[in-house]
Each structure stands twice: as structure tokens, then as C-alpha cells.
Amino acid sequence: MGSSNMEKLRFCIDRGGTFTDVYAEIPGQSDGRVMKLLSVDPSNYDDAPIEGIRRILEEYTGEKIPRSSKIPTDKIEWIRMGTTVATNALLERKGERIALCVTRGFKDLLQIGNQARPHIFDLAVTKPSNLYEEVIEVDERIELVLSKEKDSESSVSIVKGVSGELIRIVKPLNEEALRPLLKGLLERGISCLAVVLLHSYTYPQHEISLEKLALSMGFRHVSLSSALTPMVRAVPRGLTASVDAYLTPVIKEYLSGFISKFDEGLEKVNVLFMQSDGGLAPESRFSGHKAVLSGPAGGVVGYSQTLFGIEAEKPIIGFDMGGTSTDVSRYAGSYEQVLETQIAGAIIQAPQLEINTVAAGGGSKLKFQFGAFKVGPESVGAHPGPVCYRKGGELAVTDANLMLGFVIPDYFPSIFGPSEDQPLDIDATRKEFKKLAMQINSYRRSQDPSAKDMTVEEIALGFVNVANETMCRPIRQLTEMKGHETRNHVLGCFGGAGPQHACAIARALGMKEVLIHRLCGILSAYGMGLADVVEEMQEPYSAVYCQESILEASVREANLLEQVRQKLQEQGFQEENIGTETYLNLRYEGTDTAIMVKGQKKGEFEYADEFIKLFQREYGFKLKNRKILICDVRVRGVGVTNILKPRALQHAAGTPKIEGHHRVYFENGWQETPLFKLENLGYGHAIPGPAIIMNGNSTVIVEPNCNALITKYGNIKIEIESSLSTVKVSDKVADVVQLSIFNHRFMGIAEQMGRTLQRTSISTNIKERLDFSCALFDPNGGLVANAPHVPVHLGAMSSTVCWQLKHWGETLQEGDVLVSNHPCAGGSHLPDITVITPVFDNGKLVFFVASRGHHAEIGGITPGSMPPFSKAIWEEGAAIKAFKLVEKGVFQEKGIINLLQNPCSDDAAHSIPGTRRLQDNLSDLHAQIAANQRGISLIKELIEQYGLETVQAYMIYVQLNAEEAVREMLKSVAAKVSPRSTETEEQSEVNIEEEDYMDDGSVIRLKLSIDPHRGEAMFDFSGTSPEVYGNWNAPEAVTAAAVIYCLRCMVDVDIPLNQGCLAPVKIHIPRGSFLSPSDKAAVVGGNVLTSQRVTDVVLTAFRACACSQGCMNNLTFGDDTFGYYETIGGGSGAGPKWDGTSGVQCHMTNTRITDPEIFEQRYPVVLHKFGLRENSGGAGLHRGGDGIVREIEFRRPVVVSILSERRVHAPRGLNGGIDGARGANFLITKDKRRVYLGGKNTIHVQAGETVQIFTPGGGGWGSPL
């Protein structure tokens, strides 16, 4: 390996979704041969990579190679290829027919996943379809041995697992019971299996035995979760096995077909394929779960190995803009990898390059909705493609670039039209833009009669600007969430469309430099020739980090290193060409945040030092006095190939040659712009903007006030001169383009605040369950943008900000930070603490930022601060109405400690415990302050860029935009439910009454009145039951959050979440009802139970969908040494066009559930069953989703509490649909009695006793057929 034969050709190929790129090094030629082909062109050829090799060989040899004959290999040294075959099969669900084998009791485990729904505002909850057709439940069971059991049991029944954990084989694999089930699969034509058995990461023997049995019976392929990804967590491991079983046969079939097109000499040719981790693998080791990022990985290798350290010393942001999406990555001297990612709805757990994909590319659709420009996320695809592709498509970003002269038809392949020989159709594009211009200008005149019409060019440029901002958001997130400043990077731009947008995006991000590789249009293909061959191995190792465990880890490392070296040597690598890396996967005890730490130098504790350093950089703090735990040992062997090398150019003489001039439309209008060809430019040539540089098929736009320079290696470096963006503020209406851009900027700021909070917080609730929200507000407390993870926080913080503004009034000063959690001050329940920072400019209050997070402990009568039987607010913990957490820049530590440790009680005889986790509270409050500070600095950057007047104006305009969207929605709803008898009859006010009951009989009544002309609604809750003697009273902010959530779901357009959503809405809640209780009422259950019932009532009134499970099924258990809390999903309600979804979090929550293996590893429990509750969804034309069955056996005495609803009143069906099944909670005692627990209870369970929870199903829609 590593030797070269300059008499033979070398091929690098990237088979993409739309185009296949080929780069070939040809003997005797200094420049490689570049070819671009359509990936799918059945009328001309069967396979694009084969066609590219065939054509280039014909050119080189001068000999005709018929398509029907095999390709000669005597002139080929090597072939390296990345392919989207796996990705496309996953996206289109065209993989192999497979079945899943899983431990009995868990047949629905992968379908339920972590319970979270992908899009919180989609009433039709869409989860990715299962890759497997059938499930076989395997009779076998492994249990982990608790530390207290080690001495009490005989060693005969206990075995040491691979990870070092002790396990008990409770039920050996029953092969005889399995054999007929497997035979049945073969008879039904299924011959591929994915296998995931609980705890197989540490005890893989059962999976291995199953594989042997299946292969002996005639199965073609078996993917074992324990072999593919031997890490704890059954769900991602099982999903990875499913992906591998689904894709590997497809890949093998494609590769077999590819290889069969060559003559018998191919075995002497080195053929390698790019994997998702940036390494190459031979055909025999190229498998499905490592292939899905094959193409994008080539691009990352390409820019990292040719630009970093050669053309740039700063870290590089890779920006790969293609037809349907844009890939964003980062390189700062080493590949940034992740161990888990989600692609096409499938979770894959395997080392892969960290590549973030945003649904914005050349094919992103252009729309004008509710007075604002929208780009994507929908794509026009390759077929029919943009309008200019001559296939009857819709307007897309490519059309906008064509209109502006950013794309020049003369330099674009003429591959369009019926005969595939015509150029891009600019006339059709202009015609469609004129139609859109009429719609846009009509709207603008309706808002402002004096508004000047926008030209088609202004509209096209507006869409490009919005697209650019869409792509800036993931770049900011990728850098900021890791603690890096975006502006301190270079933008490394490649892909077909990227160089057209590079200058604008770099300027928007504050970057000073853009690098565009000379092969930017085919850099993913070129990267294949720069990559190394990689072999990885990993095994679980569960231990506390100490001298003894490090010695054991080093023994394991040495064993794994020997194996990867052997694999590389078998592929022809000499020892001197093999490099190795070792890693330990480490985490702090009590957290889920593991970091894969690379071994740096020899020494006992280098891993721990590096882990602490990495943890602090990424999360902003250290965890003192916490044990570090080892989770996994991983090694990586690299076979260095040293094949393609960048070639330095001679310094160019003379001035750059201008090939011609073209009209290009920039911010200042049309400009005659010189065009250069990169092939005619040399090292040292400087080109001032505006200019066009044609780089093969890629168009590089050098904007005005930018300067391009050709580097020593023939790449293009563009220096960006930052210019202050100015937006003229109209007294009357918003600019339709800037409205979209500010929507993105405001939401981006709220999202980055959230990432800062998640990064710097310490508690599991915020960091891992994502139970928090961040937002920014105008100076009157109106919500401008809210980045939610939990819908119950929506809009509710505005009430808190307004209450504080009214309370503190003129006494607010610069440097103050406020804290509050009291329900009467706009809070939801006491664990949700809100931190608010007012921001001043020259002494004037200009805006607020706020963050709300769920603190796991704030005192009260039970640990965890969520008591099932609280009757008054003071029993639930520290209640803070108003306090300056920071006053004039000084943190008021003494005051906040006093408030948290000494909750007020109305009953002098009862002393209520204060917080039990004070340091965690203080750490999370500091994190919330930091998140607010991040928001302030980002808004100040925005003010610096646009001016305070403009930013404040658009804070109002985005609210007006959301208001308009909600008004239109209310008008359309009124039209649907209006009782008009004829079309000509005047539409009158629509009145709808709806009610539903809590399980104690208290009623929620709603009278909904909609004005069809003005698009306004009144939500009147008069008649709702009074405050209850219990804890499911809900503060007014919770009802407001439920209403805003429902409205946002029904708008069905991605509008910003802000105060404008509630502007056309009035909410009347009678004082003293349990939706507006006194400030003494207990409320902890209102947030998690009553919020769901309010949502059901509102959505039923609108006839939007049937009732969902209507509960969060809150389960807590623990003792004096630990506590655990989870919410359990159920069935979602069916709608007029969709079935409900089973086993999912509904409406007002979207928190994740703990993986079964982690659950059993960390807590004294055995999970016997976690699956769907079959037929619990209501029947109907569209069925409701099924609930969940969760069966937990406790292995030592603990206190268990359940706080649940819908155990008496079933989730109702709609329009004739049948009700969903009610939930139920049971205790199975040691003497096998089954005891009903009701909806709310606290019990002391003994070791060996089991709790069963049956969550409600969703209601059906329409009469069953």
C-alpha cells in the first residue's frame, strides 16, 4: 500500500443523489480528468460510476469499449468510491425485507424508541416507518447483578460479562422454541435478520447462538447489535442493527453488480469504499450502518486535507451546498466525530463524522406566505426540479440564482429538455417570478397603498438572502454549542451551489475569509483519494476510573489494537504505514453525558485530565468530587495511503485574463461583471469584486467589496470586507424579505440561548431531558421568539416578564437579573424557575431575555418537589414571586440561598424542608444567567449590525406577522364549522361549546366564539369547576400555553412563536376556578395533567383531532439514597386525515424516556415489559394510537408514586370515532395479588413486587367502517 504506478489510472468517484462526480489521475497529465454524469440515466447507461470509468478509459487508450463488454482493468491502479446507494435506500425505504429478533416483552421497543415525537406541532404525529416487517420475541433473559447481591448468591448462577459487569442468566436461549418461528419467516420470503437482545453488549452469547442457528437454517444475512455496536443502550443498538440488516444486502448487491462489470483482473486492482467515519474499507468490510454518510464524508476529508494548515491556520467550517440539502461540518486539526446520529429517521450508533444537514439547497422551494418569504424545507428534488430544468417544476433557489446572473446558462451543462440537450430555461423562470411578483406586490399594496412594486430581481435576491440566513443558523449552532466563536473560522466552500452563496454567508457570520477549492464541484470525489483505510474495534467496559481500571483498560486496548493491526496487514499495509489511536468513553457519575476521549500521552491519568478539560470546554464547568466512570474502550487503526498530493503552481505573470462580461444583480442593482476562468488564472492573481470565476461547472460569485486571490495550490481565497447592514424602517409595514430574515435571527438567538443553557447546566432535567425554554421579549414584555423543547412553557414566560415589569417598574437598573417561580407571578409550577434579564441602552429599557428550567429539587414535602398529595403551594417547595438574583451586577447568593432553604409555610406547626440539592440549584441558576447573557450579546450584535430602531421595529413586525397567520387560520376554521345554509348567506359569529372532566369530576368548560370577518376568537372558560383540594390546579399561564400551542398546531405553517399568536385571542378564566386558583393552591399536577385536558378541550372544540391520552403518566420512585422520575407516553388522537400514533409523548410534553438497559443498570429494577397496549386506541375511520404497557419489578424496598389522569374518563373520539381505552395502574404483590392503585397514589413496595402501568389510548376519528 502507498506505492504508486504512474502508468495506470486512478479513479475517485462520488455517486451522489443527482450527479455522479468522477476524478481520474491520468499518467503524464498534471491535471486530473473531471467528469460529471447524471446518477440515474437509464436510457443511456445502467450505472454512472461504470460509465465514467468506461468513457475516461476510452479517452486515454483511444480504444472503443462497448457498454455490453466488461471493462479492462490492466490500465487501472485503484478505484475509490463513495455512494449514496445506502442513503437512498433508507430515504426511499427500498431496503431488504427483514425481521427483528428481540427479547420477549420488548417487541415494540424500537417503534416506541425514546417516546419523543419529531415535530412538536404536528397533530398528525409522524414517526419514521419501521425498517422490519415482522418481530420475533425471543425466550431469553439476562439480568445485571446488583452490588448487594454479589455476596449473597452462589457463584454458579453469576457470570462476568465483557464489560466487567456481573450478570445472571435468568432464562437461557430456547433454540427449539425459536426454530419454527425462524422457519416461518423463511417461508414468507424473509431471509435477513436484525437481532437485539437485552444486555447483549456485555453478554453477546445469546445473539451469537441465534446467528448460528439462523445461518444454518438458510438465512442470508444476520446483523447482531452486539457485534456492530457493543455499547449499553438497547434502542440505538437495535436501530443500528435494523439499519445494517436493511441496507447491507442492498449494498452488497450493488457492489457485486459494480465489480461484475470488470474483467477478471479486478482482484489486482485496489477497490475501496468511503465509510461515514471518513475512512476507507474494502468491499468485504463495507456494511450498511457505516455507509449512509459515504458521500458527504468524502467532502470533509477533501477540504480538511487540502485546505487546513496549507491554505488556512484557522479552523474551517465546511459548507457543502447541494441540490436538496446543505452539509455543514468543522475541522480544526482532527476529524470531529459523533457516535450517534439520526439519518432519514433512523438512529445509527457508530463512529461517523459530525456532519449537520439542513434542508436548504439549490432545490429548496420558494414561497410567499402570510406576508413573508419562505425558503424550504420542502425541495423540488431532481425530478421535476426547479422551473429552469424544463420539467414543469416549481420555483427554487436555483431559479433565483439564475434570475440574478449567479448561474450562467452558457457555462451550465445543456442536459435538459426531452432530448437532454437544451440549456437552462431562463424565460420560464422569469415568467414564474413575474406571477409571484404580482402576488407579492398585491399583498404589499394591501398593507401600504404607497408601497413601490418590487421587481422580479429584487424578489429573487430577497429569496437568496432568506436562503442564506436559513443556512447560517446551523453553522452558528455547530460552532457556538461547542464553545467556539463562529467569526474565528474560515468558510471552506464546495458543492455545486455553495460558491454562489459563499461571500454573503461569510459576511453574515462575521467571517473574514472564504476558501474555495479548485475542485469544489467534485471535492467529495477528490476526497476519496485523500482518505486512509480505517479499521475500528470497540468493547464495553464498565468501571470507576482508577489506577486498577486503567490497567485493565490498557490490557483491553492492547488486545483490540492487535486485532485492527492484523486486519490492516491482511489488506497489504506494512507496519510503518499503520497508525493507531486509542479512546476511552468517559462520563461523570450521575450524568448521561459521555465523551469519547482520545489517548494523548503515556501516563496513568492522562485520560481523566483530558476528559475534565474537554468537559469544561464543552459545558462550561467542572463537577467536583464526582467519580469518573469508564463506559467503553475503543481503538482505531489507520492504514496511511499517501496517494493524492496537492501540486504547487508557479507564480503567474501578467494580469488575469477576462473572458467576457455578464450582467449580475447585486444589492445595488445590475452590474456589468467580468468573468474569469480558473483554468486561465495562476498563483498570485488578484481579482477585485464584483467578479465571476468559472471553476468547471461551479460558479464562484465574488461580491462587491470582496477580493479574490489565487493561491499557491490553485484554490480561490476570498477576503471579505464586512459592511454594516442597513434596513430602512417603514412607519407602516415590514419589508417582506427582512421580516423572514429577522424571524430567523430572533429564533436563532433563542435557540443559541437554549444551547448555552443545556451546555452549562448541571441537572439531568435540563441537560438531558431538555425540560427548559429560552425566549426574548420586547420592552413591554411581549414575546418575540421562543425556542421550546416542552410546549407547556409556550407563551407562558410572557406573563412572568409582564408581572415582573409591573412589580419592579422604574426600579429596574442595568446589571439586574430577576428570578421567579410563583404561579401567581406567571409561573407554571414551582420546579420551573424563570430567570429574567432586562437590557438597557443608554439608560433606556430596550428588551428582555429569559430562560425557564425545571429544577429537580426545590424543597417541599417529598424529594423531587413533585408530591402526589400536596394540598397547598407551600408543601411543594420554595415559592419566589420576585427577587433580584443579581443586583447592579452582584450575585445575591445569600438571599437566594435563604429563599431556597426556607420555604414559607402558612402552617407554623409544620416546617417545610428546603431544597435538598442547593449546589445544583445554584449551578443551574448560574447557567440560566449565562444563557441570558448569551442572548443579550447576540441581540447587541444584531443592534450593531442593523441599529436599535430597526431591531425594535422588527420585534413588533414579527409579532404582527404571527398575528396575521393566526387570524387567517381562525377565518378558515370559522368557514369550516360555520352553520351557513347557503354560500351567499352572510357568515355570522361561530359559537362552539365544549367540556371535559378530570378524574375527580371537576369540569373544564369552554365557550369558543370566532369572528369570521376579523379572524378573532374568545376562549371563555366560565363554568369551570372551582379550585380543587389537590394539586391539579393550573395557573393561568398554563392555560395560555395550551391555547397558544393549539393555535400554532392548527396554523400548520412554520410561523414564529410569539405574542402575536395571542393578539387575535382573548382568554377569560374565572377567578377562583381550578384554572385560576388562589396563590395558596397546590399546582404541581396542573402543569403535567390539567394542561393536557385543556389542550384536548380546545382541539376538540376546533374539531382538529380526537383526544389524545390526556396525561403525562408521571412515575417517581426512590428512597433516601436516590430518586427517579419519568413521564410515560400513550396514544395520540386520530384526525380527519390520519390515524393516531402509538406509544408517543402527546401535546404538552415531549421529554425522553430512559433506555431499558440504562434503567436496569442504574436503578434497582427489572423491566419485564415495555410495549404497546394493543387495541387501546379508539376505533374509527381513522384509529387512535395505542397506549403503552410498562411493567417494572423492584429489586429492593422503595417508595413509588404515580400521578396520572384518564383513569376514569376515557379520551374521547370525534365525529363518530370510538373513545380510547382508559389508563390503569396496578401493583402485583409478592403473593401474586393484583391490586388496583387508582390514578394518584403513593405506595411502599417490597423487593420482588411489580408495578404495571397501562397508559390511555387516543380517541378515534369518524365512524368505524
PDB file of C-alpha atoms in Angstrom, residues 84-95 128-129 131 239 242-244 246-247 250 288-289 292 342-348:
ATOM      1  CA  THR A  84     -25.488   7.162  -1.772  1.00  0.00           C
ATOM      2  CA  VAL A  85     -26.936   3.698  -2.521  1.00  0.00           C
ATOM      3  CA  ALA A  86     -27.412   3.122   1.217  1.00  0.00           C
ATOM      4  CA  THR A  87     -28.742   6.621   1.920  1.00  0.00           C
ATOM      5  CA  ASN A  88     -31.226   6.468  -0.954  1.00  0.00           C
ATOM      6  CA  ALA A  89     -32.476   3.024   0.090  1.00  0.00           C
ATOM      7  CA  LEU A  90     -33.021   4.387   3.610  1.00  0.00           C
ATOM      8  CA  LEU A  91     -34.727   7.587   2.430  1.00  0.00           C
ATOM      9  CA  GLU A  92     -36.981   5.781  -0.038  1.00  0.00           C
ATOM     10  CA  ARG A  93     -37.488   2.741   2.229  1.00  0.00           C
ATOM     11  CA  LYS A  94     -36.279   0.393  -0.523  1.00  0.00           C
ATOM     12  CA  GLY A  95     -34.021  -1.861   1.537  1.00  0.00           C
ATOM     13  CA  PRO A 128     -40.329   7.062  10.644  1.00  0.00           C
ATOM     14  CA  SER A 129     -41.710   3.747   9.481  1.00  0.00           C
ATOM     15  CA  LEU A 131     -37.485  -0.997   8.714  1.00  0.00           C
ATOM     16  CA  LEU A 239     -31.935   0.525  15.461  1.00  0.00           C
ATOM     17  CA  SER A 242     -32.015  -2.848  11.829  1.00  0.00           C
ATOM     18  CA  VAL A 243     -30.335  -0.310   9.539  1.00  0.00           C
ATOM     19  CA  ASP A 244     -27.450  -2.685   8.894  1.00  0.00           C
ATOM     20  CA  TYR A 246     -31.893  -3.459   5.920  1.00  0.00           C
ATOM     21  CA  LEU A 247     -29.048  -1.894   3.914  1.00  0.00           C
ATOM     22  CA  VAL A 250     -28.657  -3.826  -0.923  1.00  0.00           C
ATOM     23  CA  GLY A 288     -24.905  -0.700   5.680  1.00  0.00           C
ATOM     24  CA  HIS A 289     -24.680   1.056   9.039  1.00  0.00           C
ATOM     25  CA  VAL A 292     -25.025   6.310   4.969  1.00  0.00           C
ATOM     26  CA  GLN A 342     -30.192  10.252  13.085  1.00  0.00           C
ATOM     27  CA  ILE A 343     -30.484   9.885   9.329  1.00  0.00           C
ATOM     28  CA  ALA A 344     -33.778   9.560   7.455  1.00  0.00           C
ATOM     29  CA  GLY A 345     -35.496   8.918  10.778  1.00  0.00           C
ATOM     30  CA  ALA A 346     -33.188   6.026  11.703  1.00  0.00           C
ATOM     31  CA  ILE A 347     -30.808   6.262  14.656  1.00  0.00           C
ATOM     32  CA  ILE A 348     -27.375   4.861  13.874  1.00  0.00           C
TER      33      ILE A 348
END
